[in-house]
Amino acid sequence: MAPSNPTWWKESVVYQVYWRSFFDADGDGYGDLEGVIRKLDYIRELGVDVIWLNPVYESPDRDNGYDISDYEAVMPKAGTMATWERLLDEVHRRGMKLIMDLVVNHTSDRHPWFLESRSSKDNPKRDWYIWKEPRDGGPPNNWRSYFAPSPWTQDEETGQYYFHSFASEQPDLNWRNPEVREEIYRMMSSWLDKGIDGFRLDAIALLAKPDGFPDAERPEDIRYLTNNPGLHDYLREMNERVLSRYDIVTVGEAAFVTPAEGLKFVGEDRRELNMLFHFEVCDEMASWDMRRFKDIQRRWYEGLWGKGTNSQFLNNHDHTRQVTRYGNDGRYRVQSAKLLATMLHTLPGVPYIYQGEEIGMTGVRFGAIEDYDDIAMRNRYAEEVDKGADPAETLARLAPLSRDNSRTPMQWDGSPNAGFTEGKPWIRVNPNYADINAAKDLADPDSVYRYYQSLISLRRTHDVMVYGDFAEWPERRGDEHLYVYERTLDGRRWLIVLNHGDEPARLDRPERLRGLSLRLLLANYPADPAEGEDAMQLQPHEARIYEVETNRN
Ligand code: GLC
């Protein structure tokens, strides 16, 4: 297949900073921008190129910043605009780039635009949001929203319903209205003019809404919220008016897309976005399923390679941590965290690291609903308990996938509150912090953090990891524990061997590799000198990267 055009962002590794849980510099219990500045060397040392910063805009914070009430101000919990500017400078001074998380599908219900819009039917901003008359005295259709039983909330004043894909505090903007688009483009340009390096575009597949909002046959399948006609016209317009004018990178959060659909967002000839997050893994694959994962990778590779860029990640701030959900966070936690990293950094696409992943942080179980902060979890719990479900059973069922699993504070050291804050943390710290923390990892040459450093530095020095074609070993395609694949570029050939199982496994060398020497570049177990040429004896959760000598002399 044709290799893709070399571009800086394809070669990068992105580190996601969920700042409110990263480092608290002022002791109020929330991480903040000053805290991020203080920890920039830690991030830089890892070797990453780009930082994705979760939303810092003014917000009532019902959904942790994804409910913006002023796009051009910084929320006091995070700091001030001056601190944000210093952060940008400090990031750039260290040779890294900063991308901002931006939410343009919806605003907060406290945004002045919405306050005006809801104030009367003939307010000039009425049409900036989506308002409908009741149907038979109830909501205009039978849909669900992500965070609420219905995406429609009635406004007492005018009797009409407004539309919200997420919580009722997050009304959707009406993208059909050109004034809305103009204002959003102006705002985006003003951030880019400050010198940022791009955007992560939240819920971007939701911008367009279908004509007439017809009822859904199966309301519980909320795909109808996404990928509606008109979406790509908006993205092309956004690209033409704003994005194409800067040397930046954009990554779109695109739920429910197939590779063919995904290519519409990131096809290089389409002039929309640069990369996307699809959620065939995180939203749709509840626990590890190797065959399914391989199939997903294969389909996305075939659909995108040479035409558009994928992202590799197994969790962000919306999911349970990868080593808990998809790996082994018990006996093999360290090996498993390293294996998952090896996989994400050697599969085709740009790897994303979610803060704490680089020290193998795990998910968490809290004992009471009050300990959970996540609006999605709290709303779902209230809905089910209201309908008569048993509270303890509901909590136990919702906890494994609660978004708070990944939102507990970064574990810096073994001191109280994991060294995250001197105050009371906004969300409880994972009790395993004495065991799992950055200070320990920095002091240990075999730690998960040190392994990430090696992996990232390999990527920096070997473009086969970025631009190499990908092929699985056909004999292991159906294997439920082993994932074996090669990346090749200009006569260079790499072999990646992963044993994702809790048991040892043997991997025979196929005929085509007999006689070729393999040079081990990185592994998460020490090499066994007794291992013969014909077969590899893999330990549980073992990962190896080899260079295959194509030319022996
Ligand atoms: C995205 C964000 C999530 C947020 C939602 C609504 O999925 O990642 O945290 O709740 O959009 O903005």
XYZ file of C-alpha atoms and ligand atoms in Angstrom:
565
model
C 0.000 0.000 0.000
C 1.097 3.553 -0.574
C 2.896 5.048 2.413
C 1.432 8.247 3.718
C 2.994 11.667 3.219
C 5.459 12.514 5.965
C 4.043 15.122 8.354
C 5.159 16.161 11.841
C 1.991 15.173 13.634
C 2.020 11.651 12.184
C 5.380 11.165 13.857
C 4.260 12.456 17.218
C 3.180 10.836 20.465
C 0.386 12.640 22.304
C 0.054 12.869 26.084
C -3.377 13.729 27.465
C -3.465 15.943 30.539
C -6.690 15.787 32.501
C -5.536 18.819 34.420
C -8.039 18.697 37.285
C -6.518 15.377 38.329
C -2.919 16.077 37.393
C -1.249 18.301 39.976
C -2.727 20.828 42.378
C -0.378 23.769 42.871
C -2.621 25.958 45.050
C -4.051 23.402 47.485
C -7.748 23.788 46.597
C -8.067 20.098 45.799
C -8.252 20.573 42.020
C -5.357 20.173 39.688
C -4.605 23.400 37.827
C -2.610 24.975 35.015
C 0.159 26.030 37.369
C 0.351 22.373 38.405
C 0.707 21.324 34.777
C 3.546 23.841 34.319
C 5.372 22.389 37.317
C 5.143 18.896 35.880
C 6.100 19.714 32.299
C 9.583 18.320 32.695
C 8.104 15.028 33.798
C 6.040 14.941 30.591
C 8.937 16.090 28.450
C 11.231 13.418 29.907
C 8.851 10.798 28.684
C 9.670 11.958 25.166
C 6.208 13.013 24.011
C 5.709 15.741 21.413
C 2.164 16.962 21.880
C 0.035 17.665 24.947
C -3.743 17.459 24.706
C -5.247 19.570 27.458
C -8.831 18.825 28.528
C -11.190 21.856 28.501
C -10.101 24.796 30.642
C -12.727 27.322 29.533
C -15.123 29.092 31.884
C -17.726 26.539 32.899
C -20.183 25.719 35.683
C -18.377 22.385 35.539
C -21.344 20.065 35.577
C -19.519 17.804 33.122
C -15.943 18.658 34.064
C -15.503 21.492 31.615
C -17.450 19.989 28.715
C -20.182 22.519 29.464
C -18.629 25.818 28.411
C -20.131 29.133 29.499
C -17.423 31.379 28.020
C -15.135 30.137 25.268
C -12.717 32.990 25.727
C -12.068 32.821 29.448
C -10.315 30.310 31.675
C -12.208 28.744 34.562
C -10.890 29.902 37.930
C -10.365 26.327 39.126
C -7.804 25.925 36.334
C -6.198 29.340 36.795
C -6.080 32.547 34.804
C -5.506 33.418 31.179
C -2.045 34.671 32.170
C -1.186 31.245 33.622
C -2.547 29.575 30.507
C -0.329 31.803 28.360
C 2.659 30.904 30.477
C 1.780 27.234 30.065
C 1.739 27.601 26.291
C 5.147 29.321 26.371
C 6.623 26.709 28.674
C 5.321 23.887 26.495
C 6.844 25.497 23.419
C 10.103 26.260 25.217
C 10.485 22.521 25.807
C 9.937 21.773 22.131
C 6.443 20.364 22.613
C 3.099 21.417 21.208
C -0.232 22.095 22.847
C -3.641 21.131 21.553
C -6.813 22.376 23.187
C -9.927 20.310 23.719
C -12.833 22.215 22.213
C -16.554 21.568 22.543
C -18.573 23.088 19.728
C -21.516 20.705 19.603
C -23.003 22.223 22.729
C -22.472 24.876 25.372
C -23.442 25.136 29.008
C -27.023 26.130 29.776
C -25.377 29.072 31.602
C -23.730 30.381 28.440
C -25.073 33.897 27.720
C -26.117 32.695 24.238
C -28.386 30.095 25.774
C -29.698 32.449 28.457
C -30.745 34.771 25.666
C -32.042 31.968 23.493
C -34.287 30.605 26.204
C -35.563 34.054 27.255
C -38.307 34.246 24.597
C -39.473 32.691 21.351
C -38.566 35.789 19.401
C -35.176 36.459 20.905
C -32.617 36.896 18.081
C -30.625 33.996 19.530
C -33.644 31.669 19.777
C -32.466 29.832 16.678
C -28.886 29.407 17.973
C -30.155 26.311 19.782
C -32.727 23.687 18.827
C -36.244 24.367 20.076
C -39.364 22.342 19.311
C -43.013 22.327 20.311
C -44.147 19.465 22.572
C -45.668 16.420 20.933
C -48.840 15.173 22.622
C -47.815 17.176 25.665
C -44.453 15.401 25.894
C -41.002 15.505 24.268
C -40.829 15.946 20.464
C -39.507 12.432 19.818
C -38.639 9.154 21.531
C -34.832 9.458 21.566
C -32.426 8.977 24.452
C -29.451 11.194 25.106
C -25.985 10.096 26.216
C -26.518 11.260 29.770
C -30.282 11.510 30.224
C -33.427 9.492 29.511
C -34.502 12.075 26.918
C -32.495 14.615 24.903
C -35.357 17.087 25.289
C -35.906 19.371 28.263
C -38.918 21.617 28.492
C -38.460 25.248 29.286
C -41.219 26.413 31.594
C -41.245 29.966 30.284
C -42.125 29.243 26.648
C -43.342 25.652 26.906
C -40.973 24.529 24.131
C -38.347 21.810 24.448
C -34.626 22.282 23.757
C -32.362 19.543 22.505
C -29.286 18.183 24.302
C -27.250 15.182 23.157
C -25.706 14.986 26.641
C -27.023 16.307 29.973
C -29.814 18.890 30.149
C -27.154 21.405 31.269
C -25.483 20.980 27.838
C -27.855 22.320 25.132
C -26.772 21.574 21.543
C -25.960 24.504 19.290
C -27.897 24.759 16.055
C -25.219 24.313 13.385
C -27.728 25.031 10.645
C -27.652 28.646 11.704
C -24.821 30.450 9.825
C -24.432 33.010 12.626
C -23.578 30.224 15.053
C -20.953 28.838 12.687
C -19.460 32.283 12.097
C -19.132 32.908 15.798
C -17.561 29.486 16.425
C -15.052 29.982 13.599
C -14.136 33.406 14.932
C -13.591 31.965 18.397
C -11.494 29.082 17.046
C -9.302 31.495 15.097
C -8.773 33.596 18.188
C -7.326 30.583 20.036
C -5.176 29.642 17.072
C -3.920 33.220 16.894
C -2.656 32.810 20.430
C -0.297 30.197 19.021
C -1.824 26.852 19.974
C -1.007 23.852 17.831
C -4.416 22.383 17.242
C -7.650 21.055 18.633
C -9.176 17.877 19.893
C -12.725 18.344 18.729
C -15.240 16.975 21.168
C -18.306 15.038 20.016
C -17.686 16.272 16.500
C -19.779 13.582 14.788
C -22.855 15.074 16.455
C -22.928 18.525 14.829
C -25.576 17.791 12.207
C -29.100 16.802 13.174
C -31.562 14.961 10.973
C -34.477 16.739 9.346
C -37.587 16.535 11.466
C -36.086 14.416 14.260
C -38.030 11.248 13.370
C -38.711 8.671 16.093
C -36.184 5.853 16.398
C -37.208 2.234 16.074
C -34.840 1.265 18.874
C -34.402 4.366 21.024
C -31.741 2.700 23.196
C -29.371 2.526 20.210
C -28.308 6.161 20.166
C -26.479 6.035 16.828
C -29.109 8.447 15.490
C -27.328 11.224 17.422
C -24.267 10.928 15.177
C -23.140 11.175 11.556
C -26.197 12.859 10.164
C -26.319 14.426 6.675
C -24.636 17.826 6.535
C -21.897 16.985 9.025
C -19.121 16.893 6.458
C -20.247 20.161 4.897
C -19.737 21.803 8.279
C -16.326 20.194 8.716
C -15.196 21.242 5.268
C -16.350 24.754 5.904
C -14.541 24.775 9.265
C -11.412 23.548 7.544
C -11.597 26.140 4.810
C -12.454 29.034 7.068
C -10.163 28.216 9.986
C -8.084 25.042 10.175
C -6.353 25.198 6.791
C -4.951 28.615 7.635
C -2.606 27.292 10.324
C 0.056 24.571 10.627
C -1.821 22.603 13.229
C -3.181 19.176 13.998
C -6.787 18.277 14.634
C -8.274 15.120 16.052
C -11.988 14.504 16.070
C -13.942 12.442 18.551
C -16.159 10.373 16.275
C -18.456 7.839 17.870
C -20.130 5.086 15.856
C -18.061 5.336 12.703
C -16.982 2.532 10.402
C -13.638 2.844 8.588
C -15.480 4.017 5.449
C -17.292 6.644 7.482
C -14.053 7.504 9.315
C -12.243 8.195 6.076
C -14.687 11.000 5.401
C -13.325 12.812 8.459
C -9.633 12.249 7.844
C -9.140 11.449 4.166
C -6.212 13.646 3.131
C -7.975 14.699 -0.034
C -11.090 15.759 1.871
C -9.739 18.727 3.785
C -11.643 18.152 7.013
C -9.682 16.854 10.032
C -6.293 15.147 10.447
C -6.991 12.263 12.797
C -9.909 10.686 14.524
C -10.766 8.662 17.567
C -13.165 5.905 16.684
C -14.721 3.976 19.530
C -15.039 0.449 18.211
C -12.810 -0.566 21.090
C -13.485 1.727 24.042
C -17.229 2.171 23.652
C -18.098 -1.124 22.063
C -15.683 -3.790 23.324
C -16.495 -4.112 27.021
C -13.590 -6.367 27.938
C -10.588 -7.791 26.135
C -11.369 -9.835 23.045
C -8.211 -10.408 21.023
C -9.854 -11.707 17.886
C -12.253 -8.830 17.786
C -9.464 -6.341 18.449
C -7.391 -7.777 15.599
C -10.353 -7.561 13.307
C -10.930 -3.906 14.257
C -7.266 -3.072 13.625
C -7.282 -4.888 10.304
C -10.397 -3.158 9.047
C -9.192 0.301 10.055
C -5.770 -0.300 8.543
C -7.294 -1.421 5.271
C -9.739 1.466 5.284
C -7.299 4.268 6.130
C -3.720 3.340 5.301
C -2.115 5.743 2.883
C -5.261 7.882 2.851
C -5.836 9.153 6.373
C -4.549 8.786 9.923
C -5.921 6.790 12.803
C -5.274 7.210 16.540
C -4.250 4.422 18.886
C -5.598 4.486 22.426
C -7.356 2.138 24.805
C -8.732 4.718 27.173
C -9.026 8.407 27.859
C -10.809 10.327 30.633
C -14.094 8.655 29.648
C -13.140 5.023 30.202
C -11.774 2.586 32.690
C -7.992 2.461 32.678
C -6.581 0.130 30.063
C -4.532 -2.139 32.305
C -7.636 -2.840 34.401
C -10.153 -3.178 31.620
C -8.086 -4.759 28.873
C -4.992 -6.102 30.602
C -4.101 -7.686 33.908
C -3.890 -5.230 36.800
C -3.031 -7.923 39.361
C -0.057 -10.255 39.218
C 1.112 -9.061 35.793
C 0.276 -5.374 36.080
C 3.726 -4.129 35.098
C 4.201 -6.569 32.236
C 0.662 -6.021 31.031
C 0.970 -2.218 31.078
C 4.155 -2.538 29.030
C 2.568 -4.949 26.596
C -0.409 -2.673 25.959
C 1.991 0.210 25.411
C 4.057 -1.825 22.966
C 0.927 -2.666 21.046
C -0.398 0.905 20.872
C 2.962 2.324 19.831
C 3.659 -0.252 17.125
C 0.233 -0.480 15.480
C -0.342 1.958 12.610
C -1.602 5.338 13.842
C -0.636 8.024 16.324
C -0.339 6.756 19.923
C -2.084 8.612 22.733
C -1.020 8.262 26.352
C -3.561 9.127 29.009
C -1.902 10.562 32.131
C -0.946 7.857 34.623
C -0.918 5.146 31.983
C 2.859 5.559 31.834
C 3.113 4.312 35.425
C 0.460 1.628 34.991
C -2.294 3.292 37.037
C -5.396 1.160 37.537
C -9.161 1.623 37.773
C -10.914 2.079 41.085
C -14.041 0.926 42.975
C -15.667 3.359 45.376
C -18.095 2.069 48.020
C -20.864 4.653 47.641
C -22.534 6.609 44.829
C -21.632 9.834 46.674
C -17.957 9.104 46.002
C -18.620 9.228 42.273
C -18.542 12.583 40.525
C -19.197 11.521 36.909
C -22.483 13.031 35.696
C -23.048 10.096 33.322
C -22.750 7.617 36.181
C -24.811 9.648 38.637
C -27.644 10.281 36.162
C -27.786 6.641 35.089
C -27.774 5.475 38.717
C -30.602 7.894 39.629
C -32.652 6.827 36.603
C -32.374 3.123 37.378
C -32.906 3.437 41.117
C -35.952 5.659 40.426
C -37.362 2.882 38.302
C -37.005 0.500 41.248
C -33.565 -1.107 40.713
C -31.647 -2.208 43.795
C -29.164 0.572 44.738
C -26.282 -1.709 45.738
C -26.700 -3.888 42.665
C -26.903 -0.810 40.410
C -23.736 0.643 41.896
C -21.876 -2.652 41.484
C -23.027 -2.930 37.868
C -22.170 0.649 36.855
C -18.853 0.953 38.719
C -16.604 -1.086 36.395
C -17.244 1.270 33.479
C -17.655 4.541 35.367
C -15.629 7.360 33.864
C -14.231 8.091 37.321
C -12.039 5.007 36.935
C -9.615 7.127 34.992
C -10.261 10.444 36.737
C -8.701 9.709 40.123
C -5.695 11.930 40.855
C -2.315 11.295 39.310
C -0.211 9.282 41.754
C 3.010 11.212 42.162
C 4.453 9.607 45.298
C 3.619 7.729 48.484
C 2.791 10.817 50.582
C -0.830 11.625 51.607
C -3.151 12.041 48.627
C -0.435 10.573 46.426
C 1.343 13.940 46.410
C -1.416 15.326 44.182
C -2.691 17.989 46.566
C -2.147 19.404 50.016
C -5.881 20.031 50.267
C -8.831 17.691 49.986
C -8.869 16.146 46.512
C -12.041 16.775 44.462
C -12.267 13.049 43.875
C -10.809 10.289 46.003
C -7.309 9.062 45.325
C -6.903 5.432 44.317
C -5.860 3.679 47.558
C -3.078 1.803 45.747
C -0.915 4.939 45.456
C 1.727 3.758 47.943
C 2.459 0.953 45.547
C 1.897 2.630 42.202
C 3.372 6.098 41.846
C 5.633 8.167 39.636
C 8.431 8.568 42.195
C 8.786 4.788 42.399
C 8.754 4.436 38.648
C 11.350 7.148 38.136
C 13.675 5.380 40.574
C 13.351 1.985 38.894
C 15.128 1.300 35.599
C 12.659 -1.515 34.830
C 9.521 0.499 35.497
C 6.582 1.092 33.215
C 7.652 4.760 32.862
C 11.169 3.781 31.773
C 9.711 1.348 29.281
C 7.538 4.083 27.771
C 10.629 6.235 27.408
C 12.374 3.503 25.429
C 9.342 2.892 23.286
C 8.900 6.560 22.455
C 12.541 7.018 21.702
C 12.418 4.052 19.307
C 9.560 5.732 17.472
C 11.502 8.960 17.266
C 14.496 7.260 15.681
C 12.796 4.686 13.446
C 10.245 5.827 10.924
C 9.252 2.225 10.197
C 7.194 2.537 13.378
C 5.330 5.468 11.878
C 5.188 4.857 8.162
C 5.790 1.104 7.902
C 3.187 -1.102 6.225
C 1.453 -3.477 8.589
C 0.864 -7.224 8.155
C -0.187 -9.888 10.617
C 1.365 -13.317 10.649
C -1.413 -15.299 9.022
C -0.752 -18.387 11.136
C -1.643 -16.486 14.333
C -4.519 -14.428 13.020
C -7.123 -16.467 14.871
C -5.111 -16.825 18.088
C -6.882 -15.497 21.141
C -3.730 -14.534 23.060
C -0.923 -13.993 20.585
C -0.756 -10.964 18.326
C 2.127 -11.177 15.879
C 2.689 -8.625 13.149
C 5.317 -6.916 11.066
C 5.911 -3.365 9.969
C 8.017 -2.832 6.864
C 9.427 0.247 5.191
C 12.094 0.647 2.509
C 13.701 -2.747 3.138
C 13.475 -2.448 6.911
C 11.414 -5.075 8.641
C 10.203 -5.133 12.222
C 8.501 -7.965 14.006
C 6.248 -7.404 16.994
C 5.311 -10.348 19.183
C 2.738 -10.003 21.955
C 1.412 -12.666 24.295
C -1.630 -11.089 25.872
C -2.427 -14.203 27.944
C -1.868 -15.105 31.598
C -0.128 -18.318 30.518
C 3.196 -18.880 28.756
C 2.975 -19.570 25.024
C 5.214 -21.017 22.339
C 5.578 -19.326 18.990
C 7.196 -21.325 16.190
C 9.118 -19.501 13.553
C 7.469 -19.954 10.212
C 9.509 -21.324 7.316
C 9.845 -17.890 5.705
C 11.782 -16.600 8.701
C 14.123 -19.553 9.157
C 17.739 -18.561 8.813
C 17.074 -14.838 9.236
C 18.504 -13.329 12.371
C 16.301 -11.359 14.689
C 17.713 -8.470 16.657
C 15.799 -7.736 19.837
C 15.165 -3.987 20.141
C 12.886 -3.883 23.160
C 11.100 -6.380 25.394
C 9.362 -6.433 28.741
C 11.177 -9.556 30.004
C 14.916 -10.235 29.966
C 16.002 -12.280 26.941
C 16.393 -15.996 27.590
C 19.821 -17.056 26.253
C 18.671 -20.674 26.135
C 15.882 -19.946 23.680
C 16.490 -21.764 20.418
C 16.206 -20.442 16.861
C 13.086 -22.346 15.956
C 10.621 -21.190 18.557
C 10.061 -18.380 21.028
C 9.011 -19.270 24.546
C 6.842 -16.375 25.621
C 6.068 -15.506 29.221
C 2.632 -14.233 30.336
C 2.066 -10.718 28.922
C 5.405 -10.749 27.177
C 6.035 -8.190 24.447
C 9.008 -8.091 22.080
C 10.048 -5.862 19.224
C 12.609 -7.269 16.788
C 14.364 -5.965 13.782
C 14.519 -8.732 11.197
C 17.890 -8.706 9.433
C 16.941 -8.835 5.829
C 20.537 -8.890 4.704
C 22.901 -11.202 6.616
C 26.596 -10.525 6.252
C -16.918 13.793 25.084
C -15.989 14.006 26.258
C -16.747 13.695 27.513
C -17.917 14.641 27.607
C -18.786 14.579 26.356
C -19.748 15.723 26.293
O -17.307 12.478 24.938
O -14.826 13.248 26.108
O -15.942 13.763 28.657
O -18.699 14.320 28.715
O -18.025 14.637 25.182
O -19.103 16.913 25.963
